[in-house]
Structure formats: structure tokens, C-alpha cells
Coordinates of C-alpha atoms and ligand atoms in Angstrom, one line a residue:
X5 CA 137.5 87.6 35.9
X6 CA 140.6 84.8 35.1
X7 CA 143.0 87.5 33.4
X8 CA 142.0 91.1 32.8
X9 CA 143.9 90.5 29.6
X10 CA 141.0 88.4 28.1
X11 CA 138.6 90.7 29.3
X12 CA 138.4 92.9 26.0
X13 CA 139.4 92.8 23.1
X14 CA 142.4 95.5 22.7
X15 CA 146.2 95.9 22.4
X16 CA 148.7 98.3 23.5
X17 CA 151.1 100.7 21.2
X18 CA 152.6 104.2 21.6
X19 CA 150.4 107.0 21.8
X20 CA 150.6 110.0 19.5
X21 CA 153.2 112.9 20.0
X22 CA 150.2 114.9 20.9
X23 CA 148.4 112.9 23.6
X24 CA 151.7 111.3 24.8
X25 CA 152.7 115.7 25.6
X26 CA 149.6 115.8 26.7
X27 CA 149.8 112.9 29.2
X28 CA 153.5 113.8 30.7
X29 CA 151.7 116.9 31.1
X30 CA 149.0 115.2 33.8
X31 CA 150.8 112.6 34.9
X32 CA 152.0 113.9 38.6
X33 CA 148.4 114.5 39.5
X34 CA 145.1 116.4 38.9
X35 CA 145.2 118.5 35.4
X36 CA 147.2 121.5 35.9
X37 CA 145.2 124.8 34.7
X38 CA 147.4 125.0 31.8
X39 CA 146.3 121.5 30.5
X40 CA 143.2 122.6 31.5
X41 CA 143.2 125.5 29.7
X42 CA 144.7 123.4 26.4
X43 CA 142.0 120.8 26.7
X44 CA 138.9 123.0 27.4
X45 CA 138.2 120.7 30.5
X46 CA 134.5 121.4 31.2
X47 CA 134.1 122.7 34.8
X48 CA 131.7 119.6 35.7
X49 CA 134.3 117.7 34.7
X50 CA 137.3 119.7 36.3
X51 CA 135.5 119.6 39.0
X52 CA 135.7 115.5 39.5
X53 CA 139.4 115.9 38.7
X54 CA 140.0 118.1 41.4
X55 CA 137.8 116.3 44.3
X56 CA 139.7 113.1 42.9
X57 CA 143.3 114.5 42.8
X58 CA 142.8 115.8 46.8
X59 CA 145.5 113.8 48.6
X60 CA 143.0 113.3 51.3
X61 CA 140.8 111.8 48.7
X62 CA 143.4 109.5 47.4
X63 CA 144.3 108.4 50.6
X64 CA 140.6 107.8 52.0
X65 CA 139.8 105.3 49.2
X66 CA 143.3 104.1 48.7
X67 CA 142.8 102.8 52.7
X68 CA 139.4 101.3 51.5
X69 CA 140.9 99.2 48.6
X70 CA 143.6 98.1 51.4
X71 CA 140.9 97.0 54.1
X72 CA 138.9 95.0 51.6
X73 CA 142.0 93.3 50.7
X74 CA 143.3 92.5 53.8
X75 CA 139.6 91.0 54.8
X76 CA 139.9 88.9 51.2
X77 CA 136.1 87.9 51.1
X78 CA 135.2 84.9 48.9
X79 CA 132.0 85.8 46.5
X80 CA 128.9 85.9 48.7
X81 CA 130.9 86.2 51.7
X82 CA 131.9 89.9 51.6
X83 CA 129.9 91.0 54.6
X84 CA 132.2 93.4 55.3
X85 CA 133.7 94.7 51.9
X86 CA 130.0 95.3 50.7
X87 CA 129.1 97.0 54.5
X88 CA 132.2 99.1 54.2
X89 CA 131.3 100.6 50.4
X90 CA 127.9 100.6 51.1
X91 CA 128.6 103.0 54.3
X92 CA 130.9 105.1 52.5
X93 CA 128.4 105.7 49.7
X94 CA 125.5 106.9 52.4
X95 CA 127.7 109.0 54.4
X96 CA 128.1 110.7 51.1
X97 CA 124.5 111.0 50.3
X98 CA 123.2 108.1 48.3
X99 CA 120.5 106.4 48.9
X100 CA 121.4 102.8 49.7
X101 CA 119.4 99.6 49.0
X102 CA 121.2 96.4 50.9
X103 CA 120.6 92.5 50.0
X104 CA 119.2 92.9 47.2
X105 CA 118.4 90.0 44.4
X106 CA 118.4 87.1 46.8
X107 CA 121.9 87.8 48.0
X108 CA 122.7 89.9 50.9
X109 CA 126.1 91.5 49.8
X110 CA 124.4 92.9 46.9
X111 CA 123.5 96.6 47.2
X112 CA 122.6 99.4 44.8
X113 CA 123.5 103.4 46.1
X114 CA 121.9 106.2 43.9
X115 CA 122.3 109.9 44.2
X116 CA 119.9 112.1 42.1
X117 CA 116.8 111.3 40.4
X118 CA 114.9 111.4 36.9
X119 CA 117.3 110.6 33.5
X120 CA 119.2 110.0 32.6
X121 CA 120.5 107.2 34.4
X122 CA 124.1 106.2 34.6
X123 CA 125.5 102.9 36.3
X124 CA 129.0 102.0 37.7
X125 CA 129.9 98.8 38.4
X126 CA 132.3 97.5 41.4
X127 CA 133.1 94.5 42.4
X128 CA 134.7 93.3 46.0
X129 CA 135.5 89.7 45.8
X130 CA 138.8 87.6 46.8
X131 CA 139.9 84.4 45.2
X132 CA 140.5 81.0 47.2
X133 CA 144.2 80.0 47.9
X134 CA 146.1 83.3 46.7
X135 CA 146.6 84.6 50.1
X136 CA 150.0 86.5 49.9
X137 CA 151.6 90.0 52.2
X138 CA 151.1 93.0 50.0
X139 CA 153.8 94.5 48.1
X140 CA 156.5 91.7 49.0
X141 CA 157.8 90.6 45.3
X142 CA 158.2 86.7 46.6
X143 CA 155.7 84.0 47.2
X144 CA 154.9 85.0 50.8
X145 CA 151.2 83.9 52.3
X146 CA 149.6 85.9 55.3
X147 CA 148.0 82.7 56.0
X148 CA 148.7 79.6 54.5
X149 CA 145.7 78.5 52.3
X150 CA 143.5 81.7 53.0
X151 CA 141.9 83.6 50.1
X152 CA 143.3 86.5 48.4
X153 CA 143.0 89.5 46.0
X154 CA 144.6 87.9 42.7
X155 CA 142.5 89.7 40.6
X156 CA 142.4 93.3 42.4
X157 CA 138.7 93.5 43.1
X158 CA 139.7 95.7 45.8
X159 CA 140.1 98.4 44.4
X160 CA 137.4 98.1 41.7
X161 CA 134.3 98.7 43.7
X162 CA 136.6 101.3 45.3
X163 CA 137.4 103.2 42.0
X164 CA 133.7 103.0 40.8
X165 CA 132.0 104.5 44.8
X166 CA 135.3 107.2 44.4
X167 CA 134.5 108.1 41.1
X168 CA 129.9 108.4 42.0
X169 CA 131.0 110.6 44.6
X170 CA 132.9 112.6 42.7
X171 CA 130.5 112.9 40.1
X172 CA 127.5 113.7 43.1
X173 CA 129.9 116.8 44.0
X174 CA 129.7 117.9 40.4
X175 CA 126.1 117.8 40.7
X176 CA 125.0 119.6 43.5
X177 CA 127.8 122.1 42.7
X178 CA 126.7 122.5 38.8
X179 CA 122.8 121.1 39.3
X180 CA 123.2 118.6 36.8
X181 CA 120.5 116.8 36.1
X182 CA 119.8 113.0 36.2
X183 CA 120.9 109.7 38.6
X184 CA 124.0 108.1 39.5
X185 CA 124.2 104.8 40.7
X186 CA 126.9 102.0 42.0
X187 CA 125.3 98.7 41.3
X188 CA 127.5 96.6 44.3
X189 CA 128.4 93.2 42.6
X190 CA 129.3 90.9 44.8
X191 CA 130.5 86.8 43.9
X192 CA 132.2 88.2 40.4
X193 CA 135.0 85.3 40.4
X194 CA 132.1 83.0 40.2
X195 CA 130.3 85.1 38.0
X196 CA 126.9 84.5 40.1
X197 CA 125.9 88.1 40.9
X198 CA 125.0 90.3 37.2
X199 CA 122.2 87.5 36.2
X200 CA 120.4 87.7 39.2
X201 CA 120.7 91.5 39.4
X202 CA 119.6 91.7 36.6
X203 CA 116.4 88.7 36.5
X204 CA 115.4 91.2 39.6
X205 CA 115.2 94.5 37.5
X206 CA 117.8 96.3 39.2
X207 CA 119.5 97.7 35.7
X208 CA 115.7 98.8 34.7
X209 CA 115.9 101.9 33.2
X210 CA 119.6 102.6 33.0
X211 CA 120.5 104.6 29.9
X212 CA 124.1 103.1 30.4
X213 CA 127.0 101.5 32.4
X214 CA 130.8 102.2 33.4
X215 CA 132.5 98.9 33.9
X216 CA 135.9 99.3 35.9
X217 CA 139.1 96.7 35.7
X218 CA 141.7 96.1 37.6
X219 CA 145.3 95.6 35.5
X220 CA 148.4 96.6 34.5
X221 CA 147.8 98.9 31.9
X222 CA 144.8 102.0 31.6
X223 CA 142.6 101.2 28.8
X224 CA 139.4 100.3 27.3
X225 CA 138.3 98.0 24.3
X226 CA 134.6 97.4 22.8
X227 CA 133.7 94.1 20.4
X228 CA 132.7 90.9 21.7
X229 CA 135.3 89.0 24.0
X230 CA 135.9 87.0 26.5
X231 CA 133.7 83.8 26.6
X232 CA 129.9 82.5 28.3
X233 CA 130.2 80.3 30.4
X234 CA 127.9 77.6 32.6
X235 CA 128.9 76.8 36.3
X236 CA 127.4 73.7 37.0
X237 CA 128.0 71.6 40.6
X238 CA 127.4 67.5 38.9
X239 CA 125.9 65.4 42.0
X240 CA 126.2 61.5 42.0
X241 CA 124.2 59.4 44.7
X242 CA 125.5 55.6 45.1
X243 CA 125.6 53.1 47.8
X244 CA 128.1 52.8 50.7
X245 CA 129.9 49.3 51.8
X246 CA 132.7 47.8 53.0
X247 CA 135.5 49.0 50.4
X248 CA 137.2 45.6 50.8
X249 CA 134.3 43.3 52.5
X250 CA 132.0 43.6 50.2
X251 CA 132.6 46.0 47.4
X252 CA 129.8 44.5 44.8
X253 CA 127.3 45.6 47.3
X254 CA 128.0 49.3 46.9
X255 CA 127.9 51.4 43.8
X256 CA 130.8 54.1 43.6
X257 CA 129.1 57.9 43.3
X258 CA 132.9 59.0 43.1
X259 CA 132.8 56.3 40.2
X260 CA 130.7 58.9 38.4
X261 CA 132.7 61.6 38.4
X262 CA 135.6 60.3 37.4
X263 CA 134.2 58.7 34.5
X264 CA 132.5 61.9 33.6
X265 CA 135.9 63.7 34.2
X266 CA 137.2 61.0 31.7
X267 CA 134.7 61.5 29.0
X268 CA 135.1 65.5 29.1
X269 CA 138.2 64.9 28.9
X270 CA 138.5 63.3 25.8
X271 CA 135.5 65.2 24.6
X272 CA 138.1 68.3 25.2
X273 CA 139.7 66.6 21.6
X274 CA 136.7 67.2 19.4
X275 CA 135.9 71.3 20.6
X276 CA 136.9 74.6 18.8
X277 CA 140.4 75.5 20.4
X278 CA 138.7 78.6 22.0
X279 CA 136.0 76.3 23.6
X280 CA 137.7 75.6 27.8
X281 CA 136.1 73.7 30.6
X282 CA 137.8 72.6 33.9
X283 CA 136.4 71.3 36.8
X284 CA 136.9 70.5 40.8
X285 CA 135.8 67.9 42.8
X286 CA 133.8 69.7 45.7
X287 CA 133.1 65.4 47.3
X288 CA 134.6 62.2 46.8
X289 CA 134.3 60.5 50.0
X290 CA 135.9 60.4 53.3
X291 CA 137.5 57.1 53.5
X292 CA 138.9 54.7 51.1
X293 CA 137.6 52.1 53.4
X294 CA 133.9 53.1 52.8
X295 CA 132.3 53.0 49.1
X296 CA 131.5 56.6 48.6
X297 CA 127.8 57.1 48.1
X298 CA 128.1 60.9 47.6
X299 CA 130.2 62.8 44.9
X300 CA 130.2 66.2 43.1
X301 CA 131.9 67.7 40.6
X302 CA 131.9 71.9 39.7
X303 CA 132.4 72.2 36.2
X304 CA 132.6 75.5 34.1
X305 CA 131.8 75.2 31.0
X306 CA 132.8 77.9 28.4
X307 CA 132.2 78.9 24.8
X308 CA 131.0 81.8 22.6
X309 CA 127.3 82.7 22.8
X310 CA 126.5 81.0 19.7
X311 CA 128.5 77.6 20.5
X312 CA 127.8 77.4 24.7
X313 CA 124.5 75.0 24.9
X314 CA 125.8 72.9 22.6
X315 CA 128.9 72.7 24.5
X316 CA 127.1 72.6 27.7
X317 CA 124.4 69.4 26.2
X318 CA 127.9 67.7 25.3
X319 CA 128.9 67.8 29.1
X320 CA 126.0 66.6 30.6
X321 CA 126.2 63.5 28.2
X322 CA 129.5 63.3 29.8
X323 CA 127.3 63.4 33.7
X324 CA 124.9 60.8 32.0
X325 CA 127.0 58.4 30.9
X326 CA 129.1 58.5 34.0
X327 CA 126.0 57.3 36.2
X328 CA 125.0 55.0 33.4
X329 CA 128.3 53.4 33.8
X330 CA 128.8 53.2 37.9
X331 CA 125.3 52.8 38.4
X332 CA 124.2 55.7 40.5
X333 CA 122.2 58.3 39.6
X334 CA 122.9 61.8 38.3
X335 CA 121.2 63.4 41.5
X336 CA 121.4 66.9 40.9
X337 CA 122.8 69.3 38.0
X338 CA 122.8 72.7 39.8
X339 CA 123.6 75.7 38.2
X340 CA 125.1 78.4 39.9
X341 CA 125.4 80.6 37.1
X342 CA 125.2 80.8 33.5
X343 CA 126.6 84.3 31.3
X344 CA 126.9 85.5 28.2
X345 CA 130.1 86.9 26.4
X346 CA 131.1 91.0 26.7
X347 CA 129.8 92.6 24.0
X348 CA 131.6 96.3 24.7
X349 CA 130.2 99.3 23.2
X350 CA 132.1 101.6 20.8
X351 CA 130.5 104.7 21.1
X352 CA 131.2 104.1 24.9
X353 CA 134.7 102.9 24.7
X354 CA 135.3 105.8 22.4
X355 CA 133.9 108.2 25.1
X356 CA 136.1 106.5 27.9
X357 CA 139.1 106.5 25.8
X358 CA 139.2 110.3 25.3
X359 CA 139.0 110.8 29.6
X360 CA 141.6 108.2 30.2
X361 CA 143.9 110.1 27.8
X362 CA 143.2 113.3 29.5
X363 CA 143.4 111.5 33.0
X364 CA 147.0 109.6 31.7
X365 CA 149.5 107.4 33.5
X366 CA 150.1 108.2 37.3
X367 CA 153.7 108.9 37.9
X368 CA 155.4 106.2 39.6
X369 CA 158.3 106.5 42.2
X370 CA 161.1 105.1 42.5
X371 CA 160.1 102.5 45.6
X372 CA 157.1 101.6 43.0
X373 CA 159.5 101.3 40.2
X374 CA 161.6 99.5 42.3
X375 CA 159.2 96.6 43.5
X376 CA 157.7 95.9 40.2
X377 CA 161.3 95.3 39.1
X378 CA 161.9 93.3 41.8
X379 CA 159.0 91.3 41.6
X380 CA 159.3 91.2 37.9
X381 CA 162.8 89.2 38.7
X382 CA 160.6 87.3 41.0
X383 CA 158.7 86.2 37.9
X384 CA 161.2 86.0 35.4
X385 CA 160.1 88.2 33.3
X386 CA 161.4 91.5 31.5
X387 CA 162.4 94.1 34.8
X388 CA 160.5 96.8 32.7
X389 CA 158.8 98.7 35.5
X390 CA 155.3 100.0 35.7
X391 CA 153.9 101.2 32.4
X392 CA 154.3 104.5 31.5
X393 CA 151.7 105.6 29.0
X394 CA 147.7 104.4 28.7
X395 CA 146.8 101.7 26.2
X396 CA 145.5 103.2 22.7
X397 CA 141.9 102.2 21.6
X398 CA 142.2 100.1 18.8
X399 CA 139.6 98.0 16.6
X400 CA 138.8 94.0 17.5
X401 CA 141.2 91.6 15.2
X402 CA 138.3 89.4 14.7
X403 CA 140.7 86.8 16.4
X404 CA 138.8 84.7 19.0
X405 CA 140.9 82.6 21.2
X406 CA 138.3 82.1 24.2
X407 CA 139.9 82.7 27.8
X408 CA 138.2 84.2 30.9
X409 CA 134.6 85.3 31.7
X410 CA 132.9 87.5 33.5
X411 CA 129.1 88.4 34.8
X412 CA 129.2 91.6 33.3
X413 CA 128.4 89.8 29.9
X414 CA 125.3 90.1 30.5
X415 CA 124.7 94.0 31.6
X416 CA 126.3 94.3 28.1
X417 CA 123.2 93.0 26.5
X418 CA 120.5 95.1 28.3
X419 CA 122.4 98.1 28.5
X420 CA 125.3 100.4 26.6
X421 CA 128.4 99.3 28.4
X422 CA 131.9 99.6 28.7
X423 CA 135.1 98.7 30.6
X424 CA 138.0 100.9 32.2
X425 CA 140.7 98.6 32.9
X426 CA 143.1 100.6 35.4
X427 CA 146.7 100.1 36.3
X428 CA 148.2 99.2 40.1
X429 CA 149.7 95.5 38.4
X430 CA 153.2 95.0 37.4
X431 CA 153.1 94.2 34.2
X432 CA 154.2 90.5 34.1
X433 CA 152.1 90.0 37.2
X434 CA 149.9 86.9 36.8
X435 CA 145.9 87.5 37.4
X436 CA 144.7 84.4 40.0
X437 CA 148.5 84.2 41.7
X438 CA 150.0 85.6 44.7
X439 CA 152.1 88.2 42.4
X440 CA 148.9 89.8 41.5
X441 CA 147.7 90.1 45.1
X442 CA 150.8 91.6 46.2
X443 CA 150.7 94.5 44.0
X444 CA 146.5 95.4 44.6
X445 CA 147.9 96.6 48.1
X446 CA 149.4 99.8 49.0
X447 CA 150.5 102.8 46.5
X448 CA 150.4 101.2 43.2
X449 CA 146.9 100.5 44.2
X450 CA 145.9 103.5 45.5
X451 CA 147.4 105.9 42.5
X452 CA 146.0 103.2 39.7
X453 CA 142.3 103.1 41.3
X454 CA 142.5 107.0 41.6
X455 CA 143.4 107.4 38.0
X456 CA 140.5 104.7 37.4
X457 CA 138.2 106.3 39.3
X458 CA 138.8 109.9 37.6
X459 CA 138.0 108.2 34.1
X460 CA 135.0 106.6 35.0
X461 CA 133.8 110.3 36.8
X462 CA 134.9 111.9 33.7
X463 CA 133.0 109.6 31.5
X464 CA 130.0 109.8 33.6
X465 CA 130.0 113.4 33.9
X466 CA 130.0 113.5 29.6
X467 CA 127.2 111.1 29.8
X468 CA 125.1 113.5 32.4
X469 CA 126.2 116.2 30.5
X470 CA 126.0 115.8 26.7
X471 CA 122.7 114.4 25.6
X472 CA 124.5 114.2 22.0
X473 CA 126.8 111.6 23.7
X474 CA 124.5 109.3 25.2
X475 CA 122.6 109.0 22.2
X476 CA 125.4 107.8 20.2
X477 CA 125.9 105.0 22.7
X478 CA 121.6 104.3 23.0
X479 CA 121.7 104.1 19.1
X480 CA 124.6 101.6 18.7
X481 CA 123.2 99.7 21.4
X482 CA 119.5 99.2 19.9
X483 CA 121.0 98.6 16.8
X484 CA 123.3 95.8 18.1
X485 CA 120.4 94.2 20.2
X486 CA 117.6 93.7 17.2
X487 CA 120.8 91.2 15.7
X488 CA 121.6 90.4 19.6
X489 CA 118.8 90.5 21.9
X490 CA 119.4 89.0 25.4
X491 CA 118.0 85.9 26.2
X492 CA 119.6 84.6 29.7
X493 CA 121.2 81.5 29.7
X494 CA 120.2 81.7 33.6
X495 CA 117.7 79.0 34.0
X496 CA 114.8 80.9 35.3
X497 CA 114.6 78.4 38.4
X498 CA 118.3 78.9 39.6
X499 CA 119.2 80.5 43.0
X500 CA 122.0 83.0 43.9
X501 CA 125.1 80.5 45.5
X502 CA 124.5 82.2 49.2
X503 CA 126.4 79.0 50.4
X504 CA 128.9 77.6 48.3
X505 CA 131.8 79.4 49.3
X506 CA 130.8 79.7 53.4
X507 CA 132.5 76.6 55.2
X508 CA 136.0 78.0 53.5
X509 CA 135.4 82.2 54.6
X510 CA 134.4 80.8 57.6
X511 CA 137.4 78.8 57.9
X512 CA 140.0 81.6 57.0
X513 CA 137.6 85.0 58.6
X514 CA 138.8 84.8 62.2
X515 CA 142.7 83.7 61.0
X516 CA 142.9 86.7 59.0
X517 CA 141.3 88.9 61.1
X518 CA 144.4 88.0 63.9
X519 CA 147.1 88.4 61.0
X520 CA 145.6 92.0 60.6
X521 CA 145.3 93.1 64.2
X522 CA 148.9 91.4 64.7
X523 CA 150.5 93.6 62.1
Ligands
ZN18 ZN1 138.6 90.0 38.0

């Protein structure tokens, strides 16, 4: 995801007298009996509160989050993020499927059986460039040019395998009935995995999902937001010659692309303000001296559901007319993925809302107050701290204004869904930058993805529970998709991107491993 703050739809103010007692009440740890008492905490669910709030517990899953950061995976290269989940998950009982969908850090781990079905989803995946030492409030790389966790997808994955076994200790303890599952999503910062996990039928028969965040604040949101998107790699075949010798032999596949790159560019003029595309050139030669007869260019490509193919037909005229003008052809248009918007449901955010209330705002000390400050400096931004209250629910504006994507666009179309966004940010921290990847390391981290993890455990232990509950959500959601069914804008012949980000995690793995084993 570009910026958890485009992810939903929603907007911070103060809480109520009520909730805010209520929260300062909670906030040093697991809900104290009297709060308990006050709140008539259901023992399922005080139960997951309890098993969460263990320091032990904290500290197992907060040194999780802290080893998948320090390995910093690219998507489809998280060998061992997905291995070490995946393990944790089976030692604890599930059952675990590995590989699945055509991509091999893909896994799915169920406890239970029969409905209803509930699904968590985590994600594990590291950004290119953002490499940076955790919890050091300057611009500080562990190794120059390596990946890192700008967008805290450590701790995601993390909060969401905490929070399933939590929830499987409620069962066995209270014999509810029904599944739990973590779908393991691997490649979410190139949205690639949701469409394929789903084209394989691995959400069949889930009655709903619990979508987890990283961020600053502790929320959730429903509506429609953030924006679909196609991911498109443009190839350009030419003919190599002498750059200088003889130049009209050749024809320029770099030519291409920067004539597309032109043409999108002025397209860019003549979109919606909400409509964004950008683009990298993966090829363009090796040596001025040679005619390149190879070039390629990733574009994403991103509007609302309605305006997106449109868009998308506009920027492959752009492709077109770039070979028609350098006189090459437009080998390949590959498409690595293609997603729909979030639509978030209601009924679920309601549900979520209520347990991140009762969860509230960790308690932050003064060495955590103290680097966000710092850091905050850093940035230039107001020295404010970390938050100290959880984000109220409020309705969509209705304003659209585009931004980020992500994958799980999609699982909102086939299924009820929601998102828990969870603290461990500064607030002023910057998603895809090094200030973002300092903060998903260490405490912050660890009490933010524990305060996650409880919400989603609480949430899913409402929807085991409380028939009454999931039906609200099923009937919003069936309602919703007669106006909204899901058609995929996956082209039914594309293949998960296995490869595309290998050469670079193979060219960082070992480096970072020997930063690690140095410290
Ligand atoms: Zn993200």
C-alpha cells in the first residue's frame, strides 16, 4: 500500500468522554477486571485479551515483526518471512498449506473446521531502496540501496497469525465452533498476490475477512477508497547498430519508451485529478555506443473501478504510438497485476470499531515519546509524539481524490471485509521513506501490532460468536454486490510475477544477512 492514509476512507477527532475514560482505563495493557466488569467483556473474548496482553506473548511476536524486518523481502521473495509465519502458525496447530496459487510464499494456515469461516489477512513484504537502522530518527541505511520496511508489513502478517492464535486458544478453551484462517499474502507492494489467491479459490467459502494496517493511528473506515490499478511491464524490440557508424540502420526500442513516456505524459493533462500513473524504466540499453534493441517500461496505471479501462486503453495508445513512431514493435504488454478499488464494509467496520475502542491506545514511554519527537524534528514536522487516543469511525465525505492501492480491493468484492489500521508510526512519518522503516522496528512496533492483533481477535471472536453479527455483515455484502459484482480486471491468462523482483533480493539477501549477524 503507497500511504496507509489513502487506504480508507476515514478521519480522526476526539473520542467521547465516555470511551476516551474508558480507553485511559486500558491503555497500560490487557483490560483490567474492572473494565471488564464495566464493559461485560465476553469470556471468549477476555480470553484473547489476556493470551495477547502476556508479556511473553508481546515479546514473541514483537521479535517476529523485528526478524522479518531486518530480512526486508521484496514481494515474491519472502522465503523466509512467509517460512517463519507459516512455522509459527503450525507449531500452534493450524494446518498449513505452502505455495499456493502459483507463488511459493503464498500460504493459507486454518485451525477448526465447518462455518463459519473467518479470514485474516497479513502481509510480509519490504519495499526497494528504503533500507534504513531501526529506531534512529535520521536518514541512516543498514545497507546502502537494500530494501526496507517503509510501509510496516512486518508487523501486519505478524498482528493477523498473533491475533488466529489467540482466537484458536479461545476455541479449544470455550469449544467454539467454526474455522480460522490466515490467508499469507505475499508481493502486496506490487499488489500481485489477492487476484491470484483468489482466481485459485482460496477465499471459497469464507463468510468474512479481517484486514490489518500498519500506521500511525488505530482505526478502521468502510466506503469505497483508494484506487484500481493496472501494473503493466511495456516491451519494445528494435535493431542494434553502431550509435555513431551507422545510426539509420538501427531502430531505437529505448526510442519507444520515451515517446510513450512523452505521450502519457501529456495524456496526464486531459485525466480526472484523482486518475495517477507513474512509471520506471526496467531496460534502456547498455551502452550509448550501441542502438538499443531492447526496452521496457513498468507502468501503473490507476483510476476508480468505473474509469480504469478506459484509462488503461488510453495508455496503451500511448505504447502504440510510441513503436509506430520509432519503428519497433510493441513486443509484449505483460500484466503483472490488475485490482479493483476497497470497497470496506460497514457493518464490519462498525464491529471492529467497538473492539479497537475497548482494546484503546497502548501507553507510550518516555524513550518512545522521545524518538517520535526526535524524528518528528527529523522531518520537520509538529514534535507531537505518538497519538494518544484511537481514530473515531466516521462516514465517507464522498470526496474522491485517488492515491494508493492495494490487492486487498478485490477480497472486498467476494467477501465482507474490513481494515484495522494499527499504530507503531510516528505520526508525521512518511509511508515508502526511511522514517517509516525506522519506526516498524522495535517497541513502538511491538505494542502497536499487539494492540492490532487484539482487535482483530476481538472482532473475530464476535464473528465466531454472534451469528446475529455476521449476518449483518453477509446482508450488507449481498446487497452491495447485485449493484457491485466482481468481475476481475486480472486477465485470465496472466501469471503470478515469481521473477520480477529476484536479481535485486538476490543482490541485497547475503549483504543484509552480514549487517544482521554483525550487529
Ligand atoms: Zn502497505
Amino acid at each position: 500500500m503507497n500511504d496507509p492514509s489513502h487506504r480508507l476512507i476515514r478521519h480522526r477527532s476526539l473520542l467521547s468522554a465516555l470511551v476516551f475514560a474508558l480507553v485511559l482505563g486500558l491503555a497500560s495493557g490487557p483490560p483490567a477486571a474492572g473494565a471488564a466488569a464495566k464493559t461485560k467483556i465476553a469470556k471468549e473474548k477476555q480470553l484473547v485479551l489476556d493470551w495477547l496482553g502476556k508479556p511473553e506473548t508481546v515479546e514473541k511476536f514483537g521479535k517476529i515483526s523485528d526478524a522479518i524486518w531486518a530480512s526486508a523481502e521484496l514481494g515474491l521473495q519472502e522465503f523466509e518471512s512467509s517460512k517463519l509465519l507459516a512455522d509459527t502458525l503450525e507449531a500452534a496447530g493450524f494446518t498449513v498449506e505452502r505455495g499456493l496459487a502459483g507463488m511459493p510464499t503464498c500460504f493459507v494456515a486454518s485451525y477448526g473446521s465447518g462455518k463459519p469461516v473467518i479470514g485474516l489477512l497479513g502481509e510480509f513484504d519490504a519495499l526497494p531502496m528504503l533500507s534504513q537502522k531501526g529506531r534512529v530518527p535520521k536518514k541512516d541505511p543498514v545497507v546502502e540501496g537494500a530494501p526496507g520496511h517503509g510501509c510496516g508489513h512486518n508487523a501486519m502478517c505478524t498482528a493477523a497469525a498473533a491475533a488466529a492464535i489467540a482466537v484458536k486458544e479461545a476455541m479449544v478453551a470455550h469449544g467454539i465452533k467454526g474455522t480460522i484462517k490466515v490467508f499469507g499474502s505475499p508481493a502486496e507492494e506490487i499488489v500481485a498476490s489477492r487476484p491470484y489467491m483468489i482466481r485459485a479459490g482460496l477465499f471459497e467459502g469464507v463468510d468474512a475477512v479481517i484486514d490489518n494496517h500498519s500506521s500511525s493511528g488505530f482505526g478502521t473506515g468502510y466506503g469505497v477508497g483508494g484506487n484500481a490499478l493496472f501494473s503493466t511491464i511495456f516491451t519494445f524490440k528494435g535493431k542494434t547498430a553502431h550509435s555513431a557508424g551507422a545510426p539509420w540502420v538501427g531502430r531505437s526500442a529505448l526510442d519507444a519508451v520515451e515517446i510513450m513516456d512523452v505521450a502519457t505524459n501529456f495524456l496526464r493533462e486531459h485525466l480526472p485529478i484523482s486518475q495517477r500513473m507513474h512509471y520506471v524504466i526496467l531496460e534502456g540499453g547498455e551502452a550509448p555506443n550501441v542502438v538499443p534493441d531492447k526496452a521496457s517500461v513498468w507502468y501503473y496505471v490507476r483510476s476508480t473501478d468505473e474509469g480504469l479501462e478506459d484509462m488503461y486503453k488510453r495508455v496503451v495508445d500511448c505504447a502504440k504510438a510510441g513503436a509506430l513512431a520509432a519503428g519497433v514493435e510493441l513486443a509484449s504488454m505483460r500484466v503483472v497485476s490488475a485490482i479493483h478499488q476497497q470497497h470496506a464494509n460497514k457493518a464490519a467496520a462498525e464491529l471492529i470499531q467497538k473492539n479497537i475502542e475497548l482494546v484503546g491506545m497502548p501507553a507510550w514511554d518516555d524513550e518512545e515519546q522521545g524518538f517520535a519527537k526526535a524524528l518528528q524534528k527529523e522531518l520537520g514536522v509538529e514534535q507531537k509524539g505518538m497519538p494518544k487516543e484511537v481514530d473515531k469511525l466516521e462516514a465517507p465525505t464522498g470526496m474522491f481524490v485517488g492515491g494508493g492501492s492495494s490487492d486487498v480491493g478485490d477480497v472486498t468484492l467476494i467477501t465482507p471485509t474490513a481494515t484495522i489500521t494499527f499504530p507503531g508510526a510516528a505520526p508525521g512519518a512518511i509511508g515508502h521513506h526511511w522514517s517509516n522503516v525506522a519506526c516498524f522496528y522495535g517497541s513502538t512496533a511491538w505494542k502497536g501490532l499487539n494492540a492490532g492483533a487484539k482487535a482483530i481477535a476481538a472482532s473475530a471472536i464476535d464473528l465466531l460468536t454472534k451469528p446475529g453479527e455476521l449476518a449483518k455483515l453477509r446482508k450488507e455484502f449481498e446487497e452491495y454486490s447485485k449493484v457491485h459484482p466482481y468481475k476481475p480486471f486480472l486477465p485470465a491468462d496472466a501469471q503470478p510475477p515469481n521473477d520480477l523482483n529476484k536479481e535485486l533480493m538476490d543482490k541485497y539477501r547475503a549483504a543484509l544477512g552480514k549487517a544482521l549477524a554483525g550487529k
